[in-house]
């Protein structure tokens, strides 16, 4: 997937779950930065400081990443702070790792401090279809240094989810408003039911959305494709510890299912972490998707230690 001046290349990470997810993304991006020194761009390139990673007391993991350059990086962060919500500290950490835009979902409210900082968090987007006076913003327009504008909108589905406003009306109106500002509009549709995701995606493609990433199930689907010039995947998956239950600890999960007594969830740990992401390339003038590639990569902490010992 060659990047050229006529296209914008976007990397989207599925839900980051806890510290394993945050650190996996940090190391994935820092690996790219090291290899792609001087080529890597973010919307705020120049502010990014790789050295700051050294303040974190763990060895970076090694991913088998492919060389790429990205103009804009998005991550879904609803589970980034111990599996539930996002602290202000972690918001700042993720910004520093090179993430330009953070989308979210139903769990974004789980850390109560969100209400203290969400209105000033310029990279963060909460689902659009909450009631009108809800804090934060449901969409944003980001501008790259060459003037290219990227509209990003986050929305919740309504099947097997808590009731919210209809994406078929309020979100559709917001897509039209963004399309008047820029041809490049990205949707993170945070929903449970596959049929609702497919159907809303087709609906969005008719409104000329450029890329549509499903999130929330934490299970990456292998159906990436271009529908009506719109890049599409039903679910981008999650970034975090591989050997748990969609990022959470197996023991507490199985206790909840077998006893039906609420038990506090814990984030899964383990040596193997996964990166689930999608990269898309979009024509700057038409807003049409040119290509989509699904990323599912694993890194093993043990292997890193073995290499250090050699
Ligand atoms: Fe999630
Ligand atoms: Fe969710």
GROMACS .gro file of C-alpha atoms and ligand atoms in nm:
model
  312
    1UNK     CA    1   0.000   0.000   0.000
    2UNK     CA    2   0.208   0.292  -0.123
    3UNK     CA    3   0.128   0.630   0.022
    4UNK     CA    4   0.122   0.919  -0.224
    5UNK     CA    5   0.038   1.286  -0.211
    6UNK     CA    6  -0.313   1.231  -0.341
    7UNK     CA    7  -0.414   1.000  -0.063
    8UNK     CA    8  -0.424   1.002   0.314
    9UNK     CA    9  -0.326   0.689   0.501
   10UNK     CA   10  -0.506   0.617   0.828
   11UNK     CA   11  -0.433   0.354   1.095
   12UNK     CA   12  -0.718   0.252   1.326
   13UNK     CA   13  -0.663   0.042   1.642
   14UNK     CA   14  -0.948  -0.171   1.781
   15UNK     CA   15  -1.037  -0.121   2.151
   16UNK     CA   16  -0.727  -0.089   2.370
   17UNK     CA   17  -0.783  -0.302   2.683
   18UNK     CA   18  -0.593  -0.194   2.993
   19UNK     CA   19  -0.221  -0.160   3.030
   20UNK     CA   20  -0.140  -0.455   2.800
   21UNK     CA   21  -0.334  -0.279   2.524
   22UNK     CA   22  -0.180   0.063   2.587
   23UNK     CA   23   0.174  -0.073   2.600
   24UNK     CA   24   0.123  -0.296   2.294
   25UNK     CA   25   0.015   0.008   2.093
   26UNK     CA   26   0.298   0.216   2.236
   27UNK     CA   27   0.555  -0.045   2.132
   28UNK     CA   28   0.394  -0.104   1.794
   29UNK     CA   29   0.410   0.266   1.716
   30UNK     CA   30   0.757   0.314   1.862
   31UNK     CA   31   0.883   0.029   1.645
   32UNK     CA   32   0.751   0.207   1.343
   33UNK     CA   33   0.904   0.531   1.457
   34UNK     CA   34   1.245   0.374   1.495
   35UNK     CA   35   1.236   0.213   1.152
   36UNK     CA   36   1.059   0.493   0.976
   37UNK     CA   37   1.258   0.771   1.132
   38UNK     CA   38   1.178   1.097   0.962
   39UNK     CA   39   0.892   0.958   0.756
   40UNK     CA   40   0.633   0.895   1.023
   41UNK     CA   41   0.374   1.169   1.043
   42UNK     CA   42   0.095   1.245   1.279
   43UNK     CA   43  -0.139   1.539   1.282
   44UNK     CA   44   0.090   1.694   1.541
   45UNK     CA   45   0.419   1.562   1.417
   46UNK     CA   46   0.705   1.737   1.591
   47UNK     CA   47   0.535   1.726   1.928
   48UNK     CA   48   0.586   1.352   1.948
   49UNK     CA   49   0.874   1.252   2.173
   50UNK     CA   50   0.991   0.895   2.147
   51UNK     CA   51   1.231   0.944   2.439
   52UNK     CA   52   0.938   0.974   2.675
   53UNK     CA   53   0.881   0.597   2.640
   54UNK     CA   54   1.191   0.538   2.848
   55UNK     CA   55   1.007   0.666   3.154
   56UNK     CA   56   0.798   0.350   3.151
   57UNK     CA   57   0.958   0.058   3.328
   58UNK     CA   58   0.921  -0.227   3.086
   59UNK     CA   59   1.109  -0.356   2.788
   60UNK     CA   60   0.948  -0.269   2.455
   61UNK     CA   61   0.802  -0.565   2.270
   62UNK     CA   62   0.908  -0.654   1.919
   63UNK     CA   63   0.637  -0.676   1.658
   64UNK     CA   64   0.672  -0.818   1.312
   65UNK     CA   65   0.529  -0.499   1.170
   66UNK     CA   66   0.536  -0.406   0.805
   67UNK     CA   67   0.695  -0.080   0.706
   68UNK     CA   68   0.433   0.186   0.658
   69UNK     CA   69   0.378   0.555   0.693
   70UNK     CA   70   0.061   0.701   0.833
   71UNK     CA   71  -0.085   1.046   0.816
   72UNK     CA   72  -0.338   0.995   1.092
   73UNK     CA   73  -0.376   0.744   1.375
   74UNK     CA   74  -0.702   0.665   1.554
   75UNK     CA   75  -0.756   0.432   1.850
   76UNK     CA   76  -1.070   0.326   2.031
   77UNK     CA   77  -0.993   0.391   2.400
   78UNK     CA   78  -1.314   0.305   2.588
   79UNK     CA   79  -1.136   0.022   2.779
   80UNK     CA   80  -0.788   0.173   2.797
   81UNK     CA   81  -0.773   0.234   3.175
   82UNK     CA   82  -0.787  -0.102   3.355
   83UNK     CA   83  -1.052  -0.223   3.112
   84UNK     CA   84  -1.307   0.046   3.187
   85UNK     CA   85  -1.299   0.407   3.071
   86UNK     CA   86  -1.004   0.641   3.030
   87UNK     CA   87  -0.817   0.837   3.295
   88UNK     CA   88  -0.675   1.178   3.209
   89UNK     CA   89  -0.324   1.042   3.264
   90UNK     CA   90  -0.381   0.763   3.013
   91UNK     CA   91  -0.536   1.012   2.769
   92UNK     CA   92  -0.213   1.211   2.786
   93UNK     CA   93   0.002   0.894   2.762
   94UNK     CA   94  -0.179   0.778   2.448
   95UNK     CA   95  -0.146   1.124   2.293
   96UNK     CA   96   0.225   1.106   2.355
   97UNK     CA   97   0.251   0.764   2.189
   98UNK     CA   98   0.138   0.929   1.864
   99UNK     CA   99  -0.238   0.876   1.859
  100UNK     CA  100  -0.406   1.168   1.686
  101UNK     CA  101  -0.768   1.084   1.760
  102UNK     CA  102  -0.937   0.868   2.025
  103UNK     CA  103  -1.281   0.726   1.969
  104UNK     CA  104  -1.477   0.546   2.239
  105UNK     CA  105  -1.804   0.374   2.325
  106UNK     CA  106  -2.038   0.277   2.605
  107UNK     CA  107  -1.754   0.236   2.859
  108UNK     CA  108  -1.612   0.587   2.817
  109UNK     CA  109  -1.797   0.707   3.130
  110UNK     CA  110  -1.666   0.433   3.362
  111UNK     CA  111  -1.388   0.644   3.519
  112UNK     CA  112  -1.573   0.929   3.682
  113UNK     CA  113  -1.284   1.172   3.631
  114UNK     CA  114  -1.383   1.175   3.261
  115UNK     CA  115  -1.638   1.444   3.350
  116UNK     CA  116  -1.355   1.668   3.476
  117UNK     CA  117  -1.154   1.668   3.155
  118UNK     CA  118  -1.357   1.547   2.855
  119UNK     CA  119  -1.464   1.896   2.745
  120UNK     CA  120  -1.099   2.000   2.711
  121UNK     CA  121  -0.972   1.674   2.557
  122UNK     CA  122  -0.924   1.780   2.197
  123UNK     CA  123  -0.843   1.434   2.059
  124UNK     CA  124  -1.124   1.248   2.233
  125UNK     CA  125  -1.465   1.169   2.086
  126UNK     CA  126  -1.754   1.008   2.274
  127UNK     CA  127  -2.047   0.850   2.090
  128UNK     CA  128  -2.252   1.113   1.908
  129UNK     CA  129  -2.599   0.974   1.974
  130UNK     CA  130  -2.621   1.050   2.347
  131UNK     CA  131  -2.870   1.321   2.453
  132UNK     CA  132  -2.783   1.667   2.324
  133UNK     CA  133  -2.643   1.815   2.647
  134UNK     CA  134  -2.405   1.524   2.715
  135UNK     CA  135  -2.050   1.638   2.792
  136UNK     CA  136  -1.776   1.601   2.530
  137UNK     CA  137  -1.806   1.591   2.154
  138UNK     CA  138  -1.944   1.317   1.930
  139UNK     CA  139  -1.749   1.425   1.624
  140UNK     CA  140  -1.445   1.634   1.539
  141UNK     CA  141  -1.264   1.764   1.234
  142UNK     CA  142  -0.885   1.726   1.243
  143UNK     CA  143  -0.650   1.914   1.012
  144UNK     CA  144  -0.316   1.772   0.892
  145UNK     CA  145  -0.024   2.003   0.824
  146UNK     CA  146  -0.093   2.003   0.449
  147UNK     CA  147  -0.443   2.135   0.517
  148UNK     CA  148  -0.622   1.802   0.461
  149UNK     CA  149  -0.924   1.779   0.688
  150UNK     CA  150  -1.046   1.452   0.838
  151UNK     CA  151  -1.389   1.431   0.998
  152UNK     CA  152  -1.429   1.157   1.260
  153UNK     CA  153  -1.758   1.052   1.413
  154UNK     CA  154  -1.831   0.792   1.680
  155UNK     CA  155  -2.176   0.636   1.722
  156UNK     CA  156  -2.343   0.364   1.927
  157UNK     CA  157  -2.563   0.089   1.793
  158UNK     CA  158  -2.903   0.019   1.952
  159UNK     CA  159  -2.942  -0.358   1.923
  160UNK     CA  160  -2.854  -0.536   2.254
  161UNK     CA  161  -2.724  -0.198   2.380
  162UNK     CA  162  -2.856   0.066   2.622
  163UNK     CA  163  -3.104   0.301   2.457
  164UNK     CA  164  -2.958   0.604   2.278
  165UNK     CA  165  -3.077   0.838   2.002
  166UNK     CA  166  -3.122   0.686   1.658
  167UNK     CA  167  -2.809   0.670   1.447
  168UNK     CA  168  -3.036   0.655   1.142
  169UNK     CA  169  -3.143   1.016   1.201
  170UNK     CA  170  -2.914   1.221   1.427
  171UNK     CA  171  -2.589   1.056   1.319
  172UNK     CA  172  -2.690   1.069   0.953
  173UNK     CA  173  -2.745   1.445   0.986
  174UNK     CA  174  -2.400   1.485   1.142
  175UNK     CA  175  -2.237   1.288   0.859
  176UNK     CA  176  -2.395   1.529   0.610
  177UNK     CA  177  -2.266   1.828   0.810
  178UNK     CA  178  -1.913   1.686   0.813
  179UNK     CA  179  -1.926   1.608   0.442
  180UNK     CA  180  -1.988   1.978   0.378
  181UNK     CA  181  -1.655   2.048   0.554
  182UNK     CA  182  -1.440   1.768   0.410
  183UNK     CA  183  -1.474   1.472   0.170
  184UNK     CA  184  -1.292   1.250   0.424
  185UNK     CA  185  -1.528   1.124   0.694
  186UNK     CA  186  -1.445   0.831   0.921
  187UNK     CA  187  -1.701   0.640   1.130
  188UNK     CA  188  -1.635   0.430   1.442
  189UNK     CA  189  -1.963   0.244   1.491
  190UNK     CA  190  -1.964   0.087   1.835
  191UNK     CA  191  -2.223  -0.188   1.828
  192UNK     CA  192  -2.300  -0.544   1.930
  193UNK     CA  193  -2.509  -0.687   1.647
  194UNK     CA  194  -2.342  -0.777   1.319
  195UNK     CA  195  -2.653  -0.719   1.108
  196UNK     CA  196  -2.695  -0.368   1.251
  197UNK     CA  197  -2.330  -0.297   1.171
  198UNK     CA  198  -2.354  -0.421   0.811
  199UNK     CA  199  -2.680  -0.239   0.748
  200UNK     CA  200  -2.568   0.090   0.901
  201UNK     CA  201  -2.242   0.063   0.707
  202UNK     CA  202  -2.430   0.035   0.376
  203UNK     CA  203  -2.645   0.330   0.482
  204UNK     CA  204  -2.328   0.531   0.561
  205UNK     CA  205  -2.169   0.438   0.229
  206UNK     CA  206  -2.469   0.598   0.057
  207UNK     CA  207  -2.388   0.916   0.254
  208UNK     CA  208  -2.033   0.892   0.112
  209UNK     CA  209  -1.851   0.804   0.434
  210UNK     CA  210  -1.487   0.717   0.353
  211UNK     CA  211  -1.419   0.445   0.611
  212UNK     CA  212  -1.637   0.259   0.860
  213UNK     CA  213  -1.479   0.067   1.149
  214UNK     CA  214  -1.698  -0.148   1.370
  215UNK     CA  215  -1.590  -0.177   1.736
  216UNK     CA  216  -1.718  -0.309   2.074
  217UNK     CA  217  -1.719  -0.691   2.034
  218UNK     CA  218  -1.337  -0.710   2.065
  219UNK     CA  219  -1.335  -0.995   1.811
  220UNK     CA  220  -1.176  -0.899   1.481
  221UNK     CA  221  -1.376  -1.000   1.175
  222UNK     CA  222  -1.213  -1.110   0.849
  223UNK     CA  223  -1.457  -0.925   0.623
  224UNK     CA  224  -1.260  -0.612   0.540
  225UNK     CA  225  -1.374  -0.478   0.204
  226UNK     CA  226  -1.466  -0.168   0.011
  227UNK     CA  227  -1.841  -0.106  -0.013
  228UNK     CA  228  -1.955   0.176  -0.245
  229UNK     CA  229  -1.608   0.338  -0.222
  230UNK     CA  230  -1.613   0.309   0.160
  231UNK     CA  231  -1.358   0.097   0.347
  232UNK     CA  232  -1.539  -0.138   0.585
  233UNK     CA  233  -1.478  -0.393   0.860
  234UNK     CA  234  -1.751  -0.529   1.090
  235UNK     CA  235  -1.519  -0.523   1.391
  236UNK     CA  236  -1.159  -0.408   1.422
  237UNK     CA  237  -1.100  -0.631   1.730
  238UNK     CA  238  -0.895  -0.532   2.035
  239UNK     CA  239  -0.539  -0.462   2.145
  240UNK     CA  240  -0.428  -0.629   2.468
  241UNK     CA  241  -0.347  -0.962   2.633
  242UNK     CA  242  -0.434  -1.247   2.397
  243UNK     CA  243  -0.498  -1.524   2.652
  244UNK     CA  244  -0.801  -1.390   2.833
  245UNK     CA  245  -1.164  -1.331   2.747
  246UNK     CA  246  -1.175  -1.041   2.501
  247UNK     CA  247  -0.900  -0.872   2.698
  248UNK     CA  248  -1.028  -0.954   3.048
  249UNK     CA  249  -0.905  -1.215   3.297
  250UNK     CA  250  -1.042  -1.567   3.236
  251UNK     CA  251  -1.091  -1.659   3.605
  252UNK     CA  252  -1.306  -1.361   3.694
  253UNK     CA  253  -1.497  -1.398   3.366
  254UNK     CA  254  -1.575  -1.764   3.428
  255UNK     CA  255  -1.682  -1.689   3.786
  256UNK     CA  256  -1.927  -1.430   3.662
  257UNK     CA  257  -2.076  -1.673   3.411
  258UNK     CA  258  -2.094  -1.974   3.640
  259UNK     CA  259  -2.209  -1.808   3.964
  260UNK     CA  260  -2.400  -1.518   3.810
  261UNK     CA  261  -2.279  -1.317   4.110
  262UNK     CA  262  -2.122  -0.988   4.005
  263UNK     CA  263  -1.746  -0.999   4.051
  264UNK     CA  264  -1.512  -0.718   3.967
  265UNK     CA  265  -1.358  -0.777   3.626
  266UNK     CA  266  -0.983  -0.774   3.597
  267UNK     CA  267  -0.770  -0.712   3.290
  268UNK     CA  268  -0.602  -1.022   3.147
  269UNK     CA  269  -0.227  -1.051   3.164
  270UNK     CA  270   0.018  -1.291   3.004
  271UNK     CA  271   0.317  -1.301   2.779
  272UNK     CA  272   0.139  -1.277   2.447
  273UNK     CA  273  -0.025  -0.953   2.341
  274UNK     CA  274  -0.213  -0.878   2.023
  275UNK     CA  275  -0.251  -0.578   1.800
  276UNK     CA  276  -0.576  -0.562   1.606
  277UNK     CA  277  -0.591  -0.272   1.365
  278UNK     CA  278  -0.694  -0.167   1.018
  279UNK     CA  279  -0.514   0.057   0.774
  280UNK     CA  280  -0.695   0.240   0.498
  281UNK     CA  281  -0.590   0.472   0.221
  282UNK     CA  282  -0.833   0.743   0.111
  283UNK     CA  283  -0.830   0.974  -0.188
  284UNK     CA  284  -0.802   1.332  -0.057
  285UNK     CA  285  -1.024   1.485  -0.326
  286UNK     CA  286  -1.303   1.232  -0.368
  287UNK     CA  287  -1.295   1.091  -0.013
  288UNK     CA  288  -1.314   0.743  -0.168
  289UNK     CA  289  -1.132   0.452  -0.007
  290UNK     CA  290  -0.852   0.320  -0.226
  291UNK     CA  291  -0.748   0.024  -0.012
  292UNK     CA  292  -0.800  -0.149   0.322
  293UNK     CA  293  -0.571  -0.389   0.506
  294UNK     CA  294  -0.649  -0.575   0.826
  295UNK     CA  295  -0.374  -0.614   1.086
  296UNK     CA  296  -0.359  -0.895   1.343
  297UNK     CA  297  -0.017  -0.915   1.501
  298UNK     CA  298   0.114  -1.094   1.808
  299UNK     CA  299   0.416  -1.022   2.023
  300UNK     CA  300   0.560  -1.252   2.290
  301UNK     CA  301   0.740  -1.102   2.593
  302UNK     CA  302   0.936  -1.428   2.638
  303UNK     CA  303   1.081  -1.400   2.290
  304UNK     CA  304   1.194  -1.048   2.367
  305UNK     CA  305   1.372  -1.173   2.679
  306UNK     CA  306   1.538  -1.455   2.482
  307UNK     CA  307   1.668  -1.207   2.229
  308UNK     CA  308   1.810  -0.988   2.505
  309UNK     CA  309   1.999  -1.287   2.643
  310UNK     CA  310   2.165  -1.369   2.309
  311LIG    FE1  311  -1.463  -0.224   2.415
  312LIG    FE1  312  -1.806  -0.116   2.418
   0.00000   0.00000   0.00000
